[in-house]
PDB file of C-alpha atoms in Angstrom:
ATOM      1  CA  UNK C 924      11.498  13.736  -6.634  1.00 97.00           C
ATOM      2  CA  UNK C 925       8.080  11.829  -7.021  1.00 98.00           C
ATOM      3  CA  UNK C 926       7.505   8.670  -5.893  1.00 98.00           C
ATOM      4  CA  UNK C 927       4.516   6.808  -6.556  1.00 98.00           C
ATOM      5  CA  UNK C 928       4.016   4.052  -3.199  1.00 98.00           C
ATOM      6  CA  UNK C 929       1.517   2.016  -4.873  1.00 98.00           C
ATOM      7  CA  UNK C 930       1.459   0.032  -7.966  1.00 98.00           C
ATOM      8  CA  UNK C 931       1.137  -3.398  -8.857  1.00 96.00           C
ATOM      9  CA  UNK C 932       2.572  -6.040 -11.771  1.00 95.00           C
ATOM     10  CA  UNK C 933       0.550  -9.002 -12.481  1.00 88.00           C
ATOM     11  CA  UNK C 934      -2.888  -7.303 -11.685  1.00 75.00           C
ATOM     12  CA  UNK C 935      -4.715  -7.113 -15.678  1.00 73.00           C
ATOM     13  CA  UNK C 936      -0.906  -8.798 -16.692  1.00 86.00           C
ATOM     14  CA  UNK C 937       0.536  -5.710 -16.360  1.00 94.00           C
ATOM     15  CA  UNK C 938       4.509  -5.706 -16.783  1.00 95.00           C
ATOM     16  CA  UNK C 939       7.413  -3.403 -15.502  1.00 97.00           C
ATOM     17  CA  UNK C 940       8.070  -2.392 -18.841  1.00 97.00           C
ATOM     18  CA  UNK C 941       4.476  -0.787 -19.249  1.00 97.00           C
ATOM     19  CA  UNK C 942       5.141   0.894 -15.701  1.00 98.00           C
ATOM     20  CA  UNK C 943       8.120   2.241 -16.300  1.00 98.00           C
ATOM     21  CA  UNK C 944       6.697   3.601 -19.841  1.00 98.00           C
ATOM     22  CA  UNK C 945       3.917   5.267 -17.934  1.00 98.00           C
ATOM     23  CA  UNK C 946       6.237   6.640 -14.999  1.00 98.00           C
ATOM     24  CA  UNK C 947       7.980   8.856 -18.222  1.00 98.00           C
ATOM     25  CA  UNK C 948       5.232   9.647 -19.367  1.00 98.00           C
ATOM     26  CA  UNK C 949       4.019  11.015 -15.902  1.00 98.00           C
ATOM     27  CA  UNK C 950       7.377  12.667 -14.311  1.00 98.00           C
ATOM     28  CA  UNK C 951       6.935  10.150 -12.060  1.00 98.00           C
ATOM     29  CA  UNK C 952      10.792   9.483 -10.952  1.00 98.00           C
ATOM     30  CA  UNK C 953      10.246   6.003  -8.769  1.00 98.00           C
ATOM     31  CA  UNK C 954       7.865   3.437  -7.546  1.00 98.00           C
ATOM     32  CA  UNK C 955       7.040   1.275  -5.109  1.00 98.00           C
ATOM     33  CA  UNK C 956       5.711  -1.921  -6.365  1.00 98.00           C
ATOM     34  CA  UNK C 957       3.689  -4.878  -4.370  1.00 97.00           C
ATOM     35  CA  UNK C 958       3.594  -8.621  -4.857  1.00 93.00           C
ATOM     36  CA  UNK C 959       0.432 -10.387  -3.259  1.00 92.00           C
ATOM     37  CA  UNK C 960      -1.590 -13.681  -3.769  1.00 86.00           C
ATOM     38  CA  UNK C 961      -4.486 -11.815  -4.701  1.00 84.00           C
ATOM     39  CA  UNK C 962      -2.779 -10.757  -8.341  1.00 84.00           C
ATOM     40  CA  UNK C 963      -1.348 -14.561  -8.025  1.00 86.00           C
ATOM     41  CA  UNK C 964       2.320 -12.616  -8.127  1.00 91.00           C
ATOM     42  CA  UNK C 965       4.866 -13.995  -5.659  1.00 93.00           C
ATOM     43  CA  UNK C 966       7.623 -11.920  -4.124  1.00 96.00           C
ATOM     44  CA  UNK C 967      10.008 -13.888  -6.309  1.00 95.00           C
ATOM     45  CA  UNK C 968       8.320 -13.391  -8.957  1.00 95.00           C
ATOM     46  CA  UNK C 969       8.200  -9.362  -8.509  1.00 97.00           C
ATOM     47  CA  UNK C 970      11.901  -9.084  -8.123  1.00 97.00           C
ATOM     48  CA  UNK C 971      12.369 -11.300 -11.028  1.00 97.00           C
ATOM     49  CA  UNK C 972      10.312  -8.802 -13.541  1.00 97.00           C
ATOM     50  CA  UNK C 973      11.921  -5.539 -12.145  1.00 97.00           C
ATOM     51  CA  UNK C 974      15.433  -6.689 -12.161  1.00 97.00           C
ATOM     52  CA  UNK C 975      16.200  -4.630 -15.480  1.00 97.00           C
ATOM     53  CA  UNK C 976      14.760  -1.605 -13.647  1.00 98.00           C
ATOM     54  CA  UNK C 977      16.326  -1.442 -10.388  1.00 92.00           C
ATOM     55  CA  UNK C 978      17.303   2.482 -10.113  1.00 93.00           C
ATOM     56  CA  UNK C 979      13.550   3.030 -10.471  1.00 97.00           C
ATOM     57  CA  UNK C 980      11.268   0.278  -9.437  1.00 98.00           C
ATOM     58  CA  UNK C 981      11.429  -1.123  -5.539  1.00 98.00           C
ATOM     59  CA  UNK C 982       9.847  -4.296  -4.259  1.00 98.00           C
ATOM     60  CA  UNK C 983       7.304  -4.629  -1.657  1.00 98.00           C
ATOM     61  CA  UNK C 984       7.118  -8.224  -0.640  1.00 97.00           C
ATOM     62  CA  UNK C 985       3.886  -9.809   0.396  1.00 96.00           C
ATOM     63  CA  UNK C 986       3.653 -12.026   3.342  1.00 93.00           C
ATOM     64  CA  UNK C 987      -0.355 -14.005   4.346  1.00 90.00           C
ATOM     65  CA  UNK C 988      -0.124 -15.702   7.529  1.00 88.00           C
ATOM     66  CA  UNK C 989      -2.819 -18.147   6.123  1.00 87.00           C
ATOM     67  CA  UNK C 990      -0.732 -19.771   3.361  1.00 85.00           C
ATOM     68  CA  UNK C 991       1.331 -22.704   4.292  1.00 82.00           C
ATOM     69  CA  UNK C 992       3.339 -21.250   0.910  1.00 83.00           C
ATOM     70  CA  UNK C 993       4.189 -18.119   2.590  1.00 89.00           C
ATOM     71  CA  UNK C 994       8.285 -16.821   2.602  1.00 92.00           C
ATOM     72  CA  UNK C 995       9.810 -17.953   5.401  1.00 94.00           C
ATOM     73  CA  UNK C 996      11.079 -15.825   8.277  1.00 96.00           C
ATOM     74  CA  UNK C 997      14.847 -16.810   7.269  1.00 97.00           C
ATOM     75  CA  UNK C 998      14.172 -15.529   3.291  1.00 97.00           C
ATOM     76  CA  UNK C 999      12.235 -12.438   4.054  1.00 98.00           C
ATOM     77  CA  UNK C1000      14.845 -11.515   6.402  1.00 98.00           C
ATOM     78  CA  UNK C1001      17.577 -11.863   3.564  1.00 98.00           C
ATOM     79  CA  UNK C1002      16.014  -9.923   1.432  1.00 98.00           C
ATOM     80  CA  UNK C1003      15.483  -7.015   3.817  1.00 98.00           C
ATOM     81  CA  UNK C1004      18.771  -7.343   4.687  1.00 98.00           C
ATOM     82  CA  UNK C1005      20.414  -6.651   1.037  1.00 98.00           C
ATOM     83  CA  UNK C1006      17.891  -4.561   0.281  1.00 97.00           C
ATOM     84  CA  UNK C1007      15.636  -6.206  -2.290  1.00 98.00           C
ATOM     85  CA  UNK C1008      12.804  -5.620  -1.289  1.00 98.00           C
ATOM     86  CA  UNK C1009      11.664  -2.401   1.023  1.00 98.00           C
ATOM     87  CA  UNK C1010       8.322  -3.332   3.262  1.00 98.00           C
ATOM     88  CA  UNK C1011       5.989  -5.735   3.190  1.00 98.00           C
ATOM     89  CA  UNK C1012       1.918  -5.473   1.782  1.00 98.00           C
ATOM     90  CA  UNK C1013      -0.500  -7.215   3.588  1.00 97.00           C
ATOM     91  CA  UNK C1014      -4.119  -8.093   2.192  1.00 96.00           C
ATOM     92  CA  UNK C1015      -6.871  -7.976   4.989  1.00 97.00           C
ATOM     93  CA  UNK C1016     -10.173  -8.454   3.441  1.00 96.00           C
ATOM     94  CA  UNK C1017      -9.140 -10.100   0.693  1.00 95.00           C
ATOM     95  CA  UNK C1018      -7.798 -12.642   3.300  1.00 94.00           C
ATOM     96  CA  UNK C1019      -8.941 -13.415   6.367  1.00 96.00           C
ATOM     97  CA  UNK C1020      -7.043 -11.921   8.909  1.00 96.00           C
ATOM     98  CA  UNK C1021      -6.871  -9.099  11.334  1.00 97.00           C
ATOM     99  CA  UNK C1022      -3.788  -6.687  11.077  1.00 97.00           C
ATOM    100  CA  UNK C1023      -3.233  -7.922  14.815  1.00 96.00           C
ATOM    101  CA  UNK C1024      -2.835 -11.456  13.705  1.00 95.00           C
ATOM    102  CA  UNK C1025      -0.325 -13.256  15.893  1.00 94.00           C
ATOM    103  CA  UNK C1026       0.699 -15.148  12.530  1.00 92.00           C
ATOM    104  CA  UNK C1027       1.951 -11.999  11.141  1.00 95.00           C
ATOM    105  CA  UNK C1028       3.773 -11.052  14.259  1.00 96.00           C
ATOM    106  CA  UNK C1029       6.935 -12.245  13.426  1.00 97.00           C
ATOM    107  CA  UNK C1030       7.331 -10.464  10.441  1.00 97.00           C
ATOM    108  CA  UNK C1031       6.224  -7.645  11.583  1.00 98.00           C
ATOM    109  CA  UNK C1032       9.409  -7.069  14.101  1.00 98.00           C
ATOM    110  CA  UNK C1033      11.593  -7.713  11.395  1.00 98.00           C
ATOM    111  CA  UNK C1034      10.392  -4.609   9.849  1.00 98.00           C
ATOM    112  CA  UNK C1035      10.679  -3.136  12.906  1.00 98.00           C
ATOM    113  CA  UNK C1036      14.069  -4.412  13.112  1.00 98.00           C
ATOM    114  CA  UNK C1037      15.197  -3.042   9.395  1.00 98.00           C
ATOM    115  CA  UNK C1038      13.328  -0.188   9.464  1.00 98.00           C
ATOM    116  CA  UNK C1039      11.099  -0.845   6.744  1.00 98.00           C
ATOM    117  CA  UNK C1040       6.792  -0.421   6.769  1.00 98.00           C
ATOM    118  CA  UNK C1041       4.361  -2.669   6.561  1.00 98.00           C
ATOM    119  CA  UNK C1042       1.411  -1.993   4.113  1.00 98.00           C
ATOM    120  CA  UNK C1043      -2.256  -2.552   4.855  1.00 98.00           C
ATOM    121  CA  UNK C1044      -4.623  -3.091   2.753  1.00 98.00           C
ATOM    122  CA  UNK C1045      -7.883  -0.958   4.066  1.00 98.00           C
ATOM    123  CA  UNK C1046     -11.149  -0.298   3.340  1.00 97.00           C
ATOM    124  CA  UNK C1047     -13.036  -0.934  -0.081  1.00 94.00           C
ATOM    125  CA  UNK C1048     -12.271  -4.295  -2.006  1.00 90.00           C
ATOM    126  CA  UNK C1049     -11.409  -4.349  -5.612  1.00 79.00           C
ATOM    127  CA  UNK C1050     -14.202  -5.523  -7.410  1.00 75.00           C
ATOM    128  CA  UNK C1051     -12.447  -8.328  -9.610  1.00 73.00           C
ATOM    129  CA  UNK C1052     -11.835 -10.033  -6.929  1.00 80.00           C
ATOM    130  CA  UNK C1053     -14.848 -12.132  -5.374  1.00 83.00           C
ATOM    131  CA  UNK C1054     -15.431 -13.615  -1.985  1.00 91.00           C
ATOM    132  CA  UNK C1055     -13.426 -10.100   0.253  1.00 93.00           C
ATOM    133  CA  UNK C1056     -14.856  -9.846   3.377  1.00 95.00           C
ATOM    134  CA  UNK C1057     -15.071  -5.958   4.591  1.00 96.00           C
ATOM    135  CA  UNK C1058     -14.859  -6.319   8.213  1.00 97.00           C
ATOM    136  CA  UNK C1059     -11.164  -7.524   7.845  1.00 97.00           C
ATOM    137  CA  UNK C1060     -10.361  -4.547   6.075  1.00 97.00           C
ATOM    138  CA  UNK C1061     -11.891  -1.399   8.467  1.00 98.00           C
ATOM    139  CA  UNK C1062      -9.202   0.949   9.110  1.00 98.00           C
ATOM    140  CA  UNK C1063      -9.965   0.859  12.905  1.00 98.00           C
ATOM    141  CA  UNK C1064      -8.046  -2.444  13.102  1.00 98.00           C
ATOM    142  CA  UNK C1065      -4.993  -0.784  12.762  1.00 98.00           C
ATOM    143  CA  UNK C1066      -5.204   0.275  16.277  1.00 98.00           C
ATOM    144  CA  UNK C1067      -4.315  -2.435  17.567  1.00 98.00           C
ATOM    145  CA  UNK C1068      -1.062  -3.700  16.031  1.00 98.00           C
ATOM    146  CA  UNK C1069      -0.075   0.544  15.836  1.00 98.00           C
ATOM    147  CA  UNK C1070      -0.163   0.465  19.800  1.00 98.00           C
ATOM    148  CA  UNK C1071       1.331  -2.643  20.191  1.00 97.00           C
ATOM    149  CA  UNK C1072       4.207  -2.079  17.532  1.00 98.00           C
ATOM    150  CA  UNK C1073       4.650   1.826  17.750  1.00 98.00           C
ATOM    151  CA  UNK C1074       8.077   1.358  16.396  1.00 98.00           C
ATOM    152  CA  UNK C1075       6.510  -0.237  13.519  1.00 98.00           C
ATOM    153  CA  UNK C1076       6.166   2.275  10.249  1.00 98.00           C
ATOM    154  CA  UNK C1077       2.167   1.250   9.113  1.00 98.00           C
ATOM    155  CA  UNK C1078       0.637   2.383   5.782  1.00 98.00           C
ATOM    156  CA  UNK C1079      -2.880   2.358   5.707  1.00 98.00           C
ATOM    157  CA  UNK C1080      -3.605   2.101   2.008  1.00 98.00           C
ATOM    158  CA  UNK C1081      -6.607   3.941   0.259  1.00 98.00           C
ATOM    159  CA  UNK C1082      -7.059   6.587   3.237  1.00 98.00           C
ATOM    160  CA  UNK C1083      -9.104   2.916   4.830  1.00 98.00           C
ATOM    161  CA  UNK C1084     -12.095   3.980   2.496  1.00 98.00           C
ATOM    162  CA  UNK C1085     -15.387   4.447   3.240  1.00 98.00           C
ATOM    163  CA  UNK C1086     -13.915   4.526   6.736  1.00 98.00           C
ATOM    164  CA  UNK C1087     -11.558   7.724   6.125  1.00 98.00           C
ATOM    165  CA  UNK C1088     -12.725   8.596   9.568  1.00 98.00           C
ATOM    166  CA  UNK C1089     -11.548   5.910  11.531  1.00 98.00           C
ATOM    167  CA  UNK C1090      -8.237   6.157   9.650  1.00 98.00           C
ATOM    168  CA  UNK C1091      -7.712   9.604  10.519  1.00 98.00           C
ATOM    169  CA  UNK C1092      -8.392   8.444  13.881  1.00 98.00           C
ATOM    170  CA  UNK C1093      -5.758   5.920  13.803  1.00 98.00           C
ATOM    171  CA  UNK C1094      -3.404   7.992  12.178  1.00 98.00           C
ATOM    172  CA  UNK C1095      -4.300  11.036  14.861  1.00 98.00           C
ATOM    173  CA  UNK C1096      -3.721   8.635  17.889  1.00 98.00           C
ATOM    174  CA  UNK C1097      -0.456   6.651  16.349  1.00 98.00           C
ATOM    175  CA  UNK C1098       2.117   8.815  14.989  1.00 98.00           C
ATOM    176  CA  UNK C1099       3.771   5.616  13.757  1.00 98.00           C
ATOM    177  CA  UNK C1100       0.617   5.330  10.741  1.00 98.00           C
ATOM    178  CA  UNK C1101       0.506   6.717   7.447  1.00 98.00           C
ATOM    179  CA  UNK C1102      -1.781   6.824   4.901  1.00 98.00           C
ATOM    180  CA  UNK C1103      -1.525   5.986   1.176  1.00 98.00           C
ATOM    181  CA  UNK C1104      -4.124   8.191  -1.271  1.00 98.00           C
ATOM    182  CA  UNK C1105      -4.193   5.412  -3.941  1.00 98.00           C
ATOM    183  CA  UNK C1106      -7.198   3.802  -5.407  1.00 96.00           C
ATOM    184  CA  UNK C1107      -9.704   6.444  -5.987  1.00 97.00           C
ATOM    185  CA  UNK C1108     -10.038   5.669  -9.687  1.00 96.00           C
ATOM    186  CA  UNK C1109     -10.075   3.272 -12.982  1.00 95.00           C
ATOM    187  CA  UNK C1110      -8.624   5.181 -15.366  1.00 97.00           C
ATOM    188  CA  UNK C1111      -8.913   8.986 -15.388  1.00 98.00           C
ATOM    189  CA  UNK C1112     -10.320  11.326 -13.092  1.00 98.00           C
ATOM    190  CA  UNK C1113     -13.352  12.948 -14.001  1.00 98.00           C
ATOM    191  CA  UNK C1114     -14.596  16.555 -12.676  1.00 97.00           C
ATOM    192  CA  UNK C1115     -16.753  15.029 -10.492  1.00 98.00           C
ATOM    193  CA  UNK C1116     -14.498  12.531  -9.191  1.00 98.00           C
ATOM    194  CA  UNK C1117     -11.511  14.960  -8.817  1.00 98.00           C
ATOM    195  CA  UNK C1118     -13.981  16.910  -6.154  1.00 98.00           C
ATOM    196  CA  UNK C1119     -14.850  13.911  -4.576  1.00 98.00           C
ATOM    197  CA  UNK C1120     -11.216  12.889  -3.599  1.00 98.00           C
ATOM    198  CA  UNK C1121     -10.834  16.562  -2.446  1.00 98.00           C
ATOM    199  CA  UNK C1122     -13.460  16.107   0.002  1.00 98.00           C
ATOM    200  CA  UNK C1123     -11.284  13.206   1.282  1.00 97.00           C
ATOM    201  CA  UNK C1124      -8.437  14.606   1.789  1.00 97.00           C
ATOM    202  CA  UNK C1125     -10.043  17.246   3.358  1.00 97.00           C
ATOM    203  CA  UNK C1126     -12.319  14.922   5.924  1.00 97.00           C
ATOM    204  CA  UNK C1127      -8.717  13.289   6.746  1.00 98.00           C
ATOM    205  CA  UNK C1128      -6.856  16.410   7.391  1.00 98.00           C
ATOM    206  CA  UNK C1129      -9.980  17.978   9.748  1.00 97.00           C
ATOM    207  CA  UNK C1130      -9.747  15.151  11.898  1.00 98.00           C
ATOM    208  CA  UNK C1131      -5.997  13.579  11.293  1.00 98.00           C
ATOM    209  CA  UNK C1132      -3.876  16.952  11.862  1.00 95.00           C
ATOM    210  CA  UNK C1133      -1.705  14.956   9.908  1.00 95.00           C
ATOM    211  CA  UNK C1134      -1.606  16.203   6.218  1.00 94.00           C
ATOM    212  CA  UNK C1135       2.317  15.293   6.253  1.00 96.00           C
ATOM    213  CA  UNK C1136       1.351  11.309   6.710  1.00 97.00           C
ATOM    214  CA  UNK C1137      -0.349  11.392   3.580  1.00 98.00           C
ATOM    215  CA  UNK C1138       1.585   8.999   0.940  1.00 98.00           C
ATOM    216  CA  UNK C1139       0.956   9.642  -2.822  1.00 98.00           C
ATOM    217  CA  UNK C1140       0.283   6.386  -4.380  1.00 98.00           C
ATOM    218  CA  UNK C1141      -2.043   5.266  -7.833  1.00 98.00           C
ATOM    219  CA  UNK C1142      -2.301   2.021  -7.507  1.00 97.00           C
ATOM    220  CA  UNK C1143      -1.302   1.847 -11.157  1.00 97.00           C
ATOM    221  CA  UNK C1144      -2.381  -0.030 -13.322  1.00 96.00           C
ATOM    222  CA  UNK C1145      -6.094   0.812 -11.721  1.00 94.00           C
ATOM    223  CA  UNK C1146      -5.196   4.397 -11.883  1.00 97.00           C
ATOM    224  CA  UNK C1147      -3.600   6.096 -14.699  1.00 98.00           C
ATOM    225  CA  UNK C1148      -0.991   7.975 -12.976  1.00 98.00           C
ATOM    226  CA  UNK C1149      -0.644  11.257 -15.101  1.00 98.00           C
ATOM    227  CA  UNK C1150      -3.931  11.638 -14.473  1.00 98.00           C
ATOM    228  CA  UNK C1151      -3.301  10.352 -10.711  1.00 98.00           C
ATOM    229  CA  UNK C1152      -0.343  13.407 -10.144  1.00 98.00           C
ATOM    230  CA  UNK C1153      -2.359  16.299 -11.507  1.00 98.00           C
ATOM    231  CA  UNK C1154      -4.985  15.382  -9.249  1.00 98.00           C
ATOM    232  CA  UNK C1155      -3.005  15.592  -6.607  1.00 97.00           C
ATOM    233  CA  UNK C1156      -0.928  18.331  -7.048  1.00 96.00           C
ATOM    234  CA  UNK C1157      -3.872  20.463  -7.860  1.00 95.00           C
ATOM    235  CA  UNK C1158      -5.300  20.192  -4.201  1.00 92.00           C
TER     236      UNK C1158
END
């Protein structure tokens, strides 16, 4: 079974429809898909659109300690607890915050409590989005909440790049953290690019020992996941 871990609806209006349509058309069997503030796509929002789709498409909720609009403790605990949605994605950089945040503490141990991961955003900032501030988003920070949760499942999304270092740091340190390979394209890969992300993987697995932690994700619609796949599977 494949499983793509990263996608998003509402980034470039794209719907679950489209995703699913591209997930035939790449053998790609499931998918994990993320709400967040940044693509101005609530959690209810998310498991409205993928209701018709529910054997194939999970929800990732999307919690920001800053917003006085975020879910409360109460709903995102329901809907761990009947299983609509399957982890929370949080946005460092794009928001100011620290992984650590005491704001985000709470929900935190209620993935701890259910099981479920909590999603990072790391490294890099998508350029249609203005005003991201890199220092929330260096993959180091991790640390921190890793070794004070080490119950807690952590994704580090995009391998924390430029700083694939420090997340194979984290990730050697903290066998509770996981990468995600997602983000490495718009579009198609080229030759060029194709090495590039092998040189990744490989920098990762020299200093991680930790090839197994590595989560396939496209971050769909960014990345055209047929493309995304045989990339992968090639190296």
């Amino acid at each position: 079974m494949i499983i793509d871990a990263h996608t998003h609806l509402g980034l470039a209006d794209a719907k679950a429809n489209e995703l699913v349509d591209s997930m035939q058309k790449a053998k790609i069997d499931k998918a994990l898909v993320f709400a967040g503030a940044i693509n101005n796509y609530s959690t209810e929002q998310l498991l409205q659109d993928i209701a018709p789709y529910q054997e194939r498409v999970y929800a990732i909720g999307s919690v920001s300690p800053l917003s006085s609009t975020r879910p409360s403790l109460q709903q995102v605990e329901n809907w761990l607890a009947v299983k609509q949605i399957y982890g929370l994605k949080f946005y460092p950089g794009y928001e100011y915050f620290y992984p650590a945040d005491v704001g985000l503490r709470p929900y935190l141990e209620l993935l701890v409590k259910y099981n479920r991961p909590a999603i990072f955003h790391s490294g890099d900032t998508y350029n249609g989005v203005s005003g991201a501030k890199l220092k929330y988003a260096q993959a180091i920070h991790i640390d921190d909440v890793a070794t004070e949760l080490p119950e807690l499942k952590i994704v580090i999304a995009h391998f924390g790049y430029p700083w694939v270092t420090e997340a194979a740091e984290v990730c050697y340190k903290n066998k509770n953290v996981y990468v995600d390979c997602s983000g490495f394209v718009y579009g198609t890969f080229t030759v060029d690019q194709q090495a590039h992300f092998r040189d990744i993987i490989k920098e990762f697995e020299r200093i991680s020992n930790a090839r197994d932690r590595i989560i396939f994700g496209t971050d769909w619609p960014i990345g055209e996941q047929a493309s995304y796949l045989q990339t992968v599977q090639s190296i």
